[in-house]
Amino acid sequence: MKIRADIVRMYREIHSWVGIVCGLFLFVAFYAGAITMFERPLQDWASPPVSLPPPVSLERFPELLEKTFAEHPEARNAYTVILHPTPSQPASLVWGMPQRMHGPAAASYSALAEDGSLVIRRQPPSEAAHFINILHQQVGLWMPHEAGRFFMGVVALLYSVALISGTLVVLPGLVKNLFAIRLGQNAKRMWLDLHSMLGLFSLPFHIIMALTSVVFAFHDEIYVAEHALLGGKAVHQVQGHPHADRASGLHQHQVPAGEFRAPLEPAQIVAAITKQAPGFMPETLVYDNSHGGHLALRVTGHDPRYGARGAGGGFAGVDPYSGKLLSTDYLPGHQTLPMAVLTSFFVLHFGSFGGEGVRWGYAVLGLAGAFMFYAGNQLWIVSRRRRERGSGCVEDTRSTRLLCSLTVGCSLGCVAGVSTVLAAAPLLPAGGEMSHVQIIYFAVFLSCVAVCFCLKERQAIRTLLFISAILTFLMPISASVATPLSQVTASSLIVDCTAILYGALLLLWAIRPQAGQPLFRREQPSGLGKV
């Protein structure tokens, strides 16, 4: 493809400066986002074990509900029936949670002992994995959620500009350089080849991430504009937001005053849903009685044939007295066309389709994207150094040293910070409250940045890689200390094995003779390509 040289040069400048401005934010967003693909398994892994009797069967739920309500009447206001308990939600009945839909929350767990007596425990699950999700949403910044959402939207817009300009830059030499990865040449060529290859081969993924991130960041403004332009009834803001309120999707059944009707038993609700929506597998029944005294029910679950709104699956509003579906706006396979289009943004961003294969694929693409932004910054640094050496500068200028220290410190600081949070979570009270894991992460992150300002680049890279590897190896060790061997699950073992393999990869990269430098690099007498 032929593009005029001056146009290519203009787009190269745009791509370089936009990439420098938002590259470090995007590294954190992509790295944390890759980890977030396994938020639920990590939450189960980090949550401390709760000593409760085995979950009750569906047939015994009426007994469990009756005894819980008799001893704790306030539980009627909001309670959740867990059909498939996990380590982070270890009981069949959960109540007393705050009115929010996303993120772990302190709750009371009810169970029945062997003799039929009621057993209640109150213990919050770990918030370590949820913090990494928040880190992803707010591109690594510690600020109020609304401000972080807006800033993330601005970064996503710049990210879109970088994608367009970068694609136009590589198009003229696309066929010639598509598979050219010159690891044995100078640093500039290596970083350019790696950056271009990762960007081109994952371009559809990056387009999806950029587009959906902009929609999530400015959803309120989009709905307001839609309402103003079309003059119709826009989709409700709360339901469209990826972090909607817990009450979203709950539909109240109006009962005449003075009339009491007992809701259907959970087993009957499950049977009714299975009959009306074949293939949909209910996982939780969320009851809410706090809105005007009328009982409302939301059923969440998965249908493997369709993509879901998020990691938590899809959901439907259900009449708790008849089991009839009242709302299918977010029920996979039963949505209207407009709602299916809206849901597709969530499905594509969260990778909530295609099962485990897609989840692992998104995680790999996320890590590759993070490395692409790191390579882009390194490419800019190397190019700047070449120009400085050509103009007679023997050492880096202040701006070059600043960007170099920030690139290495922020990137490896994020890696070390996330590993520290996950390694510390099993040993912290309640698996790590949000305030605790925030302090731990940002303390490690800022310390890594400080190290990069104090040490030379190669020494800083090697040191931080060693630290990150050790912290990652500590994950299975801390989990084994906090969790008895008898309570270890297959999911926990997968997390431990993944941490060991990833730690080994970091360690191998750290012990290389030229850590952070081109592989098989040839010596250059001029020394112009050195990093």
Coordinates of C-alpha atoms in Angstrom, one line a residue, residues 125-414:
P125 CA -14.4 -12.7 51.4
S126 CA -11.0 -11.5 50.1
E127 CA -11.1 -8.2 48.2
A128 CA -7.6 -8.7 46.6
A129 CA -8.9 -9.9 43.3
H130 CA -11.6 -7.2 43.2
F131 CA -8.9 -4.5 43.9
I132 CA -7.0 -5.7 40.8
N133 CA -10.2 -5.3 38.8
I134 CA -10.6 -1.7 40.2
L135 CA -6.9 -1.1 39.2
H136 CA -7.8 -2.2 35.7
Q137 CA -10.9 0.0 35.5
Q138 CA -9.0 3.1 36.8
V139 CA -5.8 2.5 34.8
G140 CA -3.7 2.2 37.9
L141 CA -4.7 5.4 39.6
W142 CA -6.0 5.8 43.2
M143 CA -8.9 8.2 42.9
P144 CA -12.7 8.3 43.3
H145 CA -14.5 5.9 41.0
E146 CA -16.3 8.6 38.9
A147 CA -13.0 10.6 38.4
G148 CA -11.2 7.3 37.5
R149 CA -14.0 6.4 35.0
F150 CA -13.7 9.7 33.2
F151 CA -9.9 9.5 33.1
M152 CA -10.0 6.0 31.8
G153 CA -12.3 7.2 29.0
V154 CA -9.8 9.9 28.0
V155 CA -7.0 7.3 27.9
A156 CA -9.3 5.0 25.8
L157 CA -9.9 7.8 23.3
L158 CA -6.1 8.5 23.0
Y159 CA -5.6 4.7 22.8
S160 CA -8.0 4.7 19.7
V161 CA -6.0 7.5 18.1
A162 CA -2.8 5.5 18.7
L163 CA -4.3 2.4 17.1
I164 CA -5.4 4.3 14.0
S165 CA -2.1 6.2 13.5
G166 CA 0.0 3.2 14.3
T167 CA -1.8 1.1 11.7
L168 CA -1.3 3.7 9.0
V169 CA 2.4 3.9 9.8
V170 CA 3.1 0.1 9.3
L171 CA 0.8 -0.3 6.3
P172 CA 3.4 0.7 3.6
G173 CA 5.9 -2.0 4.8
L174 CA 3.3 -4.5 6.0
V175 CA 4.1 -7.4 3.6
K176 CA 7.8 -7.0 3.9
N177 CA 8.0 -6.7 7.7
L178 CA 5.0 -8.7 8.9
F179 CA 7.0 -11.7 10.2
A180 CA 10.4 -9.9 10.6
I181 CA 11.5 -10.1 14.3
R182 CA 15.1 -9.1 14.2
L183 CA 16.2 -10.0 17.8
G184 CA 19.9 -10.2 16.9
Q185 CA 20.2 -6.6 15.7
N186 CA 20.2 -3.3 17.6
A187 CA 17.8 -2.4 20.4
K188 CA 15.7 0.0 18.2
R189 CA 15.0 -2.6 15.6
M190 CA 14.1 -5.3 18.2
W191 CA 11.6 -3.0 20.0
L192 CA 10.1 -1.8 16.7
D193 CA 9.6 -5.3 15.4
L194 CA 8.1 -6.6 18.7
H195 CA 5.9 -3.6 19.1
S196 CA 4.6 -3.8 15.5
M197 CA 4.1 -7.6 15.5
L198 CA 2.1 -7.5 18.8
G199 CA 0.0 -4.6 17.6
L200 CA -0.8 -6.0 14.2
F201 CA -1.6 -9.6 15.2
S202 CA -3.8 -8.5 18.1
L203 CA -5.4 -5.4 16.3
P204 CA -9.0 -6.7 16.4
F205 CA -8.6 -7.3 20.2
H206 CA -7.3 -3.8 20.7
I207 CA -10.1 -2.3 18.6
I208 CA -12.6 -4.1 20.8
M209 CA -11.0 -2.9 24.0
A210 CA -10.8 0.7 22.9
L211 CA -14.4 0.9 21.7
T212 CA -15.9 -0.9 24.7
S213 CA -13.8 1.1 27.1
V214 CA -15.1 4.4 25.6
V215 CA -18.7 3.1 25.9
F216 CA -18.2 2.1 29.5
A217 CA -16.5 5.4 30.5
F218 CA -19.1 7.7 28.9
H219 CA -22.2 5.6 29.2
D220 CA -24.1 8.3 31.1
E221 CA -23.3 10.9 28.5
I222 CA -24.2 8.5 25.6
Y223 CA -27.6 7.8 27.1
V224 CA -28.3 11.5 27.7
A225 CA -27.3 12.3 24.1
E226 CA -29.5 9.4 22.9
H227 CA -32.4 10.7 24.8
A228 CA -31.9 14.3 23.6
L229 CA -31.5 13.4 19.9
L230 CA -34.1 10.6 19.6
G231 CA -36.6 12.0 22.1
G232 CA -37.4 8.5 23.1
K233 CA -37.0 6.4 26.2
A234 CA -33.3 5.6 26.5
V235 CA -32.0 2.4 28.1
H236 CA -31.9 2.9 31.8
Q237 CA -28.5 4.2 32.9
V238 CA -28.1 1.8 35.8
Q239 CA -28.9 -1.3 33.7
G240 CA -26.5 -0.3 31.0
H241 CA -23.5 0.3 33.3
P242 CA -21.0 -2.5 33.8
H243 CA -21.0 -2.0 37.5
A244 CA -24.7 -1.5 38.1
D245 CA -26.4 -1.5 41.4
R246 CA -27.4 -4.8 42.9
A247 CA -31.1 -4.0 42.7
S248 CA -30.8 -3.7 38.9
G249 CA -32.9 -6.4 37.2
L250 CA -35.1 -7.0 40.3
H251 CA -38.7 -6.9 39.4
Q252 CA -41.2 -6.5 42.2
H253 CA -44.4 -8.5 42.3
Q254 CA -47.3 -6.3 43.6
V255 CA -49.3 -8.1 46.4
P256 CA -52.6 -6.5 47.5
A257 CA -52.5 -5.0 50.9
G258 CA -53.4 -7.4 53.7
E259 CA -52.8 -10.4 51.6
F260 CA -49.9 -12.8 52.4
R261 CA -48.5 -15.2 49.9
A262 CA -45.5 -17.4 50.5
P263 CA -43.0 -17.4 47.7
L264 CA -42.2 -20.6 45.8
E265 CA -39.5 -22.8 47.3
P266 CA -36.0 -22.5 45.6
A267 CA -36.4 -25.9 44.0
Q268 CA -39.7 -24.9 42.4
I269 CA -38.1 -21.6 41.2
V270 CA -35.2 -23.5 39.6
A271 CA -37.6 -26.0 37.9
A272 CA -39.8 -23.1 36.6
I273 CA -36.8 -21.3 35.1
T274 CA -35.4 -24.4 33.6
K275 CA -38.7 -25.1 31.9
Q276 CA -39.1 -21.5 30.5
A277 CA -35.4 -21.0 29.5
P278 CA -33.9 -24.4 28.5
G279 CA -30.2 -24.4 28.6
F280 CA -29.9 -21.6 31.2
M281 CA -28.3 -22.9 34.4
P282 CA -29.3 -20.9 37.5
E283 CA -26.6 -20.2 40.0
T284 CA -28.0 -17.8 42.5
L285 CA -31.5 -16.6 43.6
V286 CA -31.3 -13.0 44.8
Y287 CA -34.3 -11.9 46.9
D288 CA -35.0 -8.3 47.9
N289 CA -37.8 -7.1 50.1
S290 CA -36.5 -3.6 50.8
H291 CA -38.3 -1.7 48.1
G292 CA -41.8 -0.8 49.4
G293 CA -42.2 -4.2 51.2
H294 CA -42.7 -6.1 47.9
L295 CA -40.6 -9.2 47.3
A296 CA -38.5 -9.1 44.2
L297 CA -36.3 -11.9 42.7
R298 CA -33.4 -11.9 40.3
V299 CA -32.0 -15.2 39.1
T300 CA -28.4 -15.2 37.8
G301 CA -26.7 -18.0 35.9
H302 CA -25.0 -19.0 32.7
D303 CA -26.0 -20.5 29.3
P304 CA -22.9 -22.0 27.6
R305 CA -24.5 -21.4 24.2
Y306 CA -24.5 -17.6 24.6
G307 CA -22.2 -14.8 25.8
A308 CA -23.0 -13.3 29.2
R309 CA -23.1 -9.7 30.4
G310 CA -20.0 -10.4 32.6
A311 CA -18.1 -12.9 34.6
G312 CA -21.2 -13.2 36.9
G313 CA -23.3 -14.4 34.0
G314 CA -26.7 -13.2 32.8
F315 CA -29.8 -12.7 34.9
A316 CA -33.6 -12.4 34.7
G317 CA -36.3 -10.8 36.8
V318 CA -38.7 -13.5 38.1
D319 CA -42.0 -13.6 39.9
P320 CA -41.1 -15.2 43.2
Y321 CA -44.7 -16.5 43.7
S322 CA -45.3 -18.1 40.3
G323 CA -41.8 -18.6 38.8
K324 CA -42.8 -16.7 35.7
L325 CA -40.1 -14.7 33.9
L326 CA -40.8 -11.0 34.2
S327 CA -37.7 -9.5 32.5
T328 CA -35.3 -11.1 30.0
D329 CA -33.3 -8.0 29.2
Y330 CA -30.1 -9.7 30.3
L331 CA -31.1 -13.3 30.0
P332 CA -28.8 -15.0 27.4
G333 CA -30.7 -16.1 24.4
H334 CA -33.9 -14.4 25.3
Q335 CA -33.0 -10.7 24.7
T336 CA -34.5 -8.2 22.3
L337 CA -32.2 -7.0 19.5
P338 CA -31.3 -3.7 21.1
M339 CA -30.5 -5.3 24.5
A340 CA -28.5 -8.0 22.7
V341 CA -26.4 -5.3 20.9
L342 CA -25.8 -3.6 24.3
T343 CA -24.8 -6.8 25.9
S344 CA -22.4 -7.5 23.1
F345 CA -20.2 -4.7 24.4
F346 CA -20.0 -6.4 27.8
V347 CA -19.4 -9.8 26.2
L348 CA -16.6 -8.7 23.9
H349 CA -14.9 -6.7 26.7
F350 CA -15.1 -9.3 29.4
G351 CA -14.5 -12.3 27.2
S352 CA -17.6 -13.9 28.7
F353 CA -18.2 -16.3 25.8
G354 CA -16.6 -19.5 24.5
G355 CA -15.7 -20.9 27.9
E356 CA -12.2 -21.3 29.4
G357 CA -10.4 -21.2 26.0
V358 CA -11.6 -17.7 25.4
R359 CA -10.8 -16.6 29.0
W360 CA -7.2 -17.9 28.7
G361 CA -6.9 -16.3 25.2
Y362 CA -8.0 -12.9 26.6
A363 CA -5.5 -13.3 29.4
V364 CA -2.7 -14.0 26.9
L365 CA -3.8 -11.1 24.7
G366 CA -3.9 -8.8 27.7
L367 CA -0.4 -9.7 28.8
A368 CA 0.8 -9.3 25.2
G369 CA -0.9 -5.9 25.0
A370 CA 0.9 -4.8 28.2
F371 CA 4.2 -5.8 26.7
M372 CA 3.4 -4.0 23.5
F373 CA 3.0 -0.7 25.4
Y374 CA 6.3 -1.4 27.2
A375 CA 8.0 -2.1 23.9
G376 CA 6.6 1.1 22.5
N377 CA 8.0 3.2 25.3
Q378 CA 11.4 1.5 25.0
L379 CA 11.4 2.1 21.3
W380 CA 10.9 5.8 21.9
I381 CA 13.6 5.9 24.5
V382 CA 16.1 4.1 22.2
S383 CA 15.3 6.5 19.3
R384 CA 15.7 9.5 21.5
R385 CA 19.1 8.2 22.7
R386 CA 20.3 7.8 19.2
R387 CA 19.4 11.4 18.4
E388 CA 21.1 12.6 21.5
R389 CA 24.3 10.6 20.8
G390 CA 24.3 11.9 17.3
S391 CA 24.1 15.5 18.6
G392 CA 27.2 14.9 20.8
C393 CA 25.5 14.1 24.2
V394 CA 27.5 11.5 26.0
E395 CA 24.8 10.8 28.7
D396 CA 21.0 10.8 28.7
T397 CA 19.2 14.1 29.1
R398 CA 17.0 14.6 32.1
S399 CA 13.8 14.0 30.1
T400 CA 15.1 10.7 28.7
R401 CA 16.2 9.5 32.2
L402 CA 12.8 10.5 33.6
L403 CA 10.8 8.5 30.9
C404 CA 13.2 5.6 31.2
S405 CA 12.8 5.4 35.0
L406 CA 9.0 5.8 34.8
T407 CA 8.7 3.1 32.0
V408 CA 10.6 0.5 33.9
G409 CA 9.4 1.5 37.4
C410 CA 5.7 1.7 36.5
S411 CA 5.7 -1.5 34.4
L412 CA 7.6 -3.7 36.7
G413 CA 6.2 -1.9 39.8
C414 CA 2.7 -3.0 38.6

